[in-house]
CSV table of C-alpha atoms in Angstrom, one decimal:
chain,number,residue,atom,x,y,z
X,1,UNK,CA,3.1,16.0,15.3
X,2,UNK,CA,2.1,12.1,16.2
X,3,UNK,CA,1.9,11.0,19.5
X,4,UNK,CA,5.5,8.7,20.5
X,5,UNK,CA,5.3,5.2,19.9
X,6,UNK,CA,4.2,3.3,21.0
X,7,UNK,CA,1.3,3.5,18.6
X,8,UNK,CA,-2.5,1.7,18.7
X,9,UNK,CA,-4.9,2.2,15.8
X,10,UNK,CA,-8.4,0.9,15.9
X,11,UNK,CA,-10.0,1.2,13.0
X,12,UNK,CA,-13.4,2.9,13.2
X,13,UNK,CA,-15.0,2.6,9.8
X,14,UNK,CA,-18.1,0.7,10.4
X,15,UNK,CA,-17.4,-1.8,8.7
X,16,UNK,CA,-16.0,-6.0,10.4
X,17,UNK,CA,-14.2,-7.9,11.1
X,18,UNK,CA,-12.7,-5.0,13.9
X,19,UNK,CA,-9.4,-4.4,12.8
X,20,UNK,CA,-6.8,-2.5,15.2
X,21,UNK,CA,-3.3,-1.7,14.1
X,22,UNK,CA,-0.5,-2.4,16.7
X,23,UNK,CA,3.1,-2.6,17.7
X,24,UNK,CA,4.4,-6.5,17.3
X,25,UNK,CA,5.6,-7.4,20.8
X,26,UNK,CA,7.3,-10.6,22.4
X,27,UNK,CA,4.0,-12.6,22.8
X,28,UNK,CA,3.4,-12.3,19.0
X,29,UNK,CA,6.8,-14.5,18.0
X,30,UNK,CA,5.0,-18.0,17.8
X,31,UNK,CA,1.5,-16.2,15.7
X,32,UNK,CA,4.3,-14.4,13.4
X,33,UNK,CA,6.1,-16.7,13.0
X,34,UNK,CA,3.6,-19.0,11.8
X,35,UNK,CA,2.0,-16.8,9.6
X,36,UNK,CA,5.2,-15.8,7.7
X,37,UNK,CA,5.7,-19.4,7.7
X,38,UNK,CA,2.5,-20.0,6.1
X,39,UNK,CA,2.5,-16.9,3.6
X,40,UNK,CA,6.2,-17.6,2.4
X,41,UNK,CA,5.0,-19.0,-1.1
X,42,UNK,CA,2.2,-16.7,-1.6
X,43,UNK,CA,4.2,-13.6,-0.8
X,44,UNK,CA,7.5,-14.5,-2.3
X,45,UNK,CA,6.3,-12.7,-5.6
X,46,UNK,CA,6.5,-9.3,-4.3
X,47,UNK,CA,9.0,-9.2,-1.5
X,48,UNK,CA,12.5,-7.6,-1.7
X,49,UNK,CA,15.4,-10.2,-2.0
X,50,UNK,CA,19.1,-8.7,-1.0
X,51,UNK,CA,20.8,-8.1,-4.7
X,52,UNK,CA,24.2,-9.9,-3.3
X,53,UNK,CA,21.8,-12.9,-2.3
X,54,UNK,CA,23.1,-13.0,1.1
X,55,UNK,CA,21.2,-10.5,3.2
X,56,UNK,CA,21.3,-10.5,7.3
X,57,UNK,CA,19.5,-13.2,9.5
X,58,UNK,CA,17.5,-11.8,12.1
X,59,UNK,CA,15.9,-13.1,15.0
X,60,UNK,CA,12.1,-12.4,15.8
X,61,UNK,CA,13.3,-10.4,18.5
X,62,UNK,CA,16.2,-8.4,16.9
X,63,UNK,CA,13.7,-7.2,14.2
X,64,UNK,CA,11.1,-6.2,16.5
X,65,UNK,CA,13.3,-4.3,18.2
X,66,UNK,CA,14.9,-2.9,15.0
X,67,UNK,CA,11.4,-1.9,14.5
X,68,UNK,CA,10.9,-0.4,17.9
X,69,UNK,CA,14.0,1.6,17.1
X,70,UNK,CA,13.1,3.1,14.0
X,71,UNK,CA,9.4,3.9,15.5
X,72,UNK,CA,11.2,6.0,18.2
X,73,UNK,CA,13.3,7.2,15.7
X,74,UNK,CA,10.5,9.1,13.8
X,75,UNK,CA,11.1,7.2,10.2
X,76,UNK,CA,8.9,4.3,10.6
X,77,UNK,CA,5.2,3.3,12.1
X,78,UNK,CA,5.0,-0.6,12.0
X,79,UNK,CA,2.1,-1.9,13.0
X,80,UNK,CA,1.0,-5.6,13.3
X,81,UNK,CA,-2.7,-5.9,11.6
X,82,UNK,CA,-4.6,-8.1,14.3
X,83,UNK,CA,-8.1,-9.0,13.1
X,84,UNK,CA,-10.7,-10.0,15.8
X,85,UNK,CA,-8.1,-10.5,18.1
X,86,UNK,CA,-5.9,-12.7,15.4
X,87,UNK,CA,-2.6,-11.7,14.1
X,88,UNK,CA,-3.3,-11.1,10.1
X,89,UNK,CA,-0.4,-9.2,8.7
X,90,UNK,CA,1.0,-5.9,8.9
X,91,UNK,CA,1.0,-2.8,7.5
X,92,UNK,CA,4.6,-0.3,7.7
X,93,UNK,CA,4.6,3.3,7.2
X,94,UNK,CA,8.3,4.4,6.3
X,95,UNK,CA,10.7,6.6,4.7
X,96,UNK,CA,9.1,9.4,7.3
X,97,UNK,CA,10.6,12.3,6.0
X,98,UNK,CA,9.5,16.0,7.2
X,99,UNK,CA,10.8,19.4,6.3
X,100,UNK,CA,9.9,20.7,3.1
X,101,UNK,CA,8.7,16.9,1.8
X,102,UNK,CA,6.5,15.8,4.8
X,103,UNK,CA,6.1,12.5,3.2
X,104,UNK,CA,6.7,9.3,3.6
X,105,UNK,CA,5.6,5.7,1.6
X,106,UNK,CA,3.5,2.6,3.0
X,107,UNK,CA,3.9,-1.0,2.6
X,108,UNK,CA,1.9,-4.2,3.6
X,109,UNK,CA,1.2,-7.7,3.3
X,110,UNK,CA,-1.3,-10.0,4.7
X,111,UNK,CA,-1.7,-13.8,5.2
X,112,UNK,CA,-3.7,-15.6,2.6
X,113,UNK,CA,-6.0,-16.8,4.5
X,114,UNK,CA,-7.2,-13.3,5.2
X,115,UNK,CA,-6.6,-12.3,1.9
X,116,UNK,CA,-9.7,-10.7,-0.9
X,117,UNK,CA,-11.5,-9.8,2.0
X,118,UNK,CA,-10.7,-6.0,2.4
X,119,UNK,CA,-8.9,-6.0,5.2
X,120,UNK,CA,-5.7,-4.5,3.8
X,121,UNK,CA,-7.5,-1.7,2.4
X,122,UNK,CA,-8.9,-0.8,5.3
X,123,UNK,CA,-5.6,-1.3,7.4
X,124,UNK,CA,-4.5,1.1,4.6
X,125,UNK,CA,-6.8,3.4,5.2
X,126,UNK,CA,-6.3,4.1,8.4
X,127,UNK,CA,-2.6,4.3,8.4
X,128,UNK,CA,-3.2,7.2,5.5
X,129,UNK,CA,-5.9,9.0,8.1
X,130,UNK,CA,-3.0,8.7,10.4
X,131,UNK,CA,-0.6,10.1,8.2
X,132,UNK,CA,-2.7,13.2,7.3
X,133,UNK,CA,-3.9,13.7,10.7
X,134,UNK,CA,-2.1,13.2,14.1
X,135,UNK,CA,1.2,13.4,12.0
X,136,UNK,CA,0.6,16.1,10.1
X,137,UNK,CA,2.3,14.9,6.5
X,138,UNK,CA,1.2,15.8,3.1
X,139,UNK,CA,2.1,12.7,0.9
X,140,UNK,CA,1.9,9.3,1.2
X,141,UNK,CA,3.2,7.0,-1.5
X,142,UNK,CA,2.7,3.3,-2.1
X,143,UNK,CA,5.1,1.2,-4.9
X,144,UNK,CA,3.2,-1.8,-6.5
X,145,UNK,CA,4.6,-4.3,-9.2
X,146,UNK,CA,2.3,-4.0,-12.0
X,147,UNK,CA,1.6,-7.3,-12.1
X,148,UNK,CA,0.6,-7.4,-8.9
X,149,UNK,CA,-3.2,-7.7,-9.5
X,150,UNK,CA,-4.0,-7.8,-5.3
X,151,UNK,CA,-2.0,-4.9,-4.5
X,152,UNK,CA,-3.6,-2.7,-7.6
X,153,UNK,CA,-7.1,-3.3,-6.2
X,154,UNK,CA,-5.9,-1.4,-2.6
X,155,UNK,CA,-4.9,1.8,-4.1
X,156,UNK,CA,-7.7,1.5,-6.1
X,157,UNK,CA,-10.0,1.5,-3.5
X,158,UNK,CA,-8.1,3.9,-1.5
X,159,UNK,CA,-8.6,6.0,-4.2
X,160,UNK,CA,-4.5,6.6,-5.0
X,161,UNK,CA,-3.7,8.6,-7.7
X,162,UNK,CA,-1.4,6.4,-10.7
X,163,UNK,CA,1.8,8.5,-10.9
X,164,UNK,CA,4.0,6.1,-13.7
X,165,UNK,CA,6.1,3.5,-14.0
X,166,UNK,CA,9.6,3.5,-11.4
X,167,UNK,CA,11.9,1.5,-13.8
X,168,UNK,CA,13.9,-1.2,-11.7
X,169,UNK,CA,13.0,0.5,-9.0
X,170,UNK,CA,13.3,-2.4,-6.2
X,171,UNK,CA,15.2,-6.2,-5.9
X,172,UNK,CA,12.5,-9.0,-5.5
X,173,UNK,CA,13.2,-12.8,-6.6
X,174,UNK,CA,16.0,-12.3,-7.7
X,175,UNK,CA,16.1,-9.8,-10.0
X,176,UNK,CA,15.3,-5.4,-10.4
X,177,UNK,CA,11.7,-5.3,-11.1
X,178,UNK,CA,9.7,-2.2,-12.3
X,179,UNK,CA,6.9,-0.4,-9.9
X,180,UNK,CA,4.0,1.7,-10.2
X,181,UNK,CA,4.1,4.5,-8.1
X,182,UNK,CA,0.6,5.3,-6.7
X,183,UNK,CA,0.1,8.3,-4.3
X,184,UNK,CA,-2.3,10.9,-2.2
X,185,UNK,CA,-2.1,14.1,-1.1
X,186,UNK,CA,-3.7,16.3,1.4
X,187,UNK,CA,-5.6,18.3,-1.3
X,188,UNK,CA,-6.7,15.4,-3.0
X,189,UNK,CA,-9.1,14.2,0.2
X,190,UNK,CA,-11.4,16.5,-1.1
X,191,UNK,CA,-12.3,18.2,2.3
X,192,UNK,CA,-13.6,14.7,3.9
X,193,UNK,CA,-12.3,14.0,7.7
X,194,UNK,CA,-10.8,10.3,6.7
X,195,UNK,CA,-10.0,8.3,3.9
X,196,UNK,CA,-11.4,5.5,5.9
X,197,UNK,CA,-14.8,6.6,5.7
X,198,UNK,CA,-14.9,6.7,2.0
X,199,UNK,CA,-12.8,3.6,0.6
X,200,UNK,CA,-14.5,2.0,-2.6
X,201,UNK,CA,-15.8,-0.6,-1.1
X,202,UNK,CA,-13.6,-4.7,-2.7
């Protein structure tokens, strides 16, 4: 069992920029912001969208505590990915579910000016070591569009096993779009301590 959250990851790969995986707080609102601001076009491709086209606005600080709230909760780890000291993107583990699954399914995305450089994989990575390790799951699943080119190079590295094709399996510009399932389990880390040690390097 995983310590409570709060949760701080730093990743210790040997490899830089340093990259430590963190709560957002309040003092991150004007950085986020901007970022999301910045990334809206280059992300829009592979976001969900509401299906009634409405959805709920939420304020910077009602969805980090949302988040908060989930964390405590058990069903969700969402970090901020800060790189050298720089808010960069973020990384979510969620879905937590444990009993006889123990499982649960990762998401990220990352600003583009950060982007090609590895750093997602990494953040990745790490969040899977977690997963396996301090909370004690057996699966982790990530969902990727197949024509999202980016994304496909992470699990690739990461070494993710291709499980098929989830027919409009999620909502994104406006519209149900098909995903390829990609996944790991504890067997498959084929007795090495981390996965962040042995990612294929971009």
């Amino acid at each position: 069992m995983s310590k409570r959250w709060p949760v701080s990851l730093v990743v210790n790969d040997g490899r830089t920029p340093r990259i430590v995986l963190r709560p957002l707080g309040r003092r991150d609102r004007a950085a986020w912001e901007r970022l999301r601001r910045e990334s809206a076009e280059y992300l829009a491709r592979w976001e969900p969208t509401p299906p009634d086209g409405v959805g709920n606005r939420v304020t910077y600080s009602g969805y980090v505590r949302a988040m908060n709230d989930e964390a405590r909760a058990g069903t969700t780890l969402p970090f901020a990915i800060e790189v050298d000291g720089h808010l960069a993107g973020q990384v979510h583990l969620f879905g937590i579910t444990r009993g006889s699954l123990m499982s649960a399914a990762a998401g990220y995305w990352i600003g583009p000016e950060y982007a090609g450089q590895g750093l997602t994989t990494r953040a990745l990575a790490e969040v899977c070591d977690y997963a396996f390790g301090p909370m004690g799951l057996h699966r982790v699943e990530v969902n990727v569009r197949p024509e999202n080119a980016a994304s496909l190079a992470v699990v690739a590295h990461v070494r993710m096993r291709d499980e098929g094709v989830r027919k409009r399996y999620m909502h994104i510009e406006g519209r149900w779009c098909d995903h390829r399932t990609f996944a790991l389990t504890v067997e498959e880390l084929e007795g090495r301590r981390t996965i962040s040690r042995w990612v294929e390097s971009p």
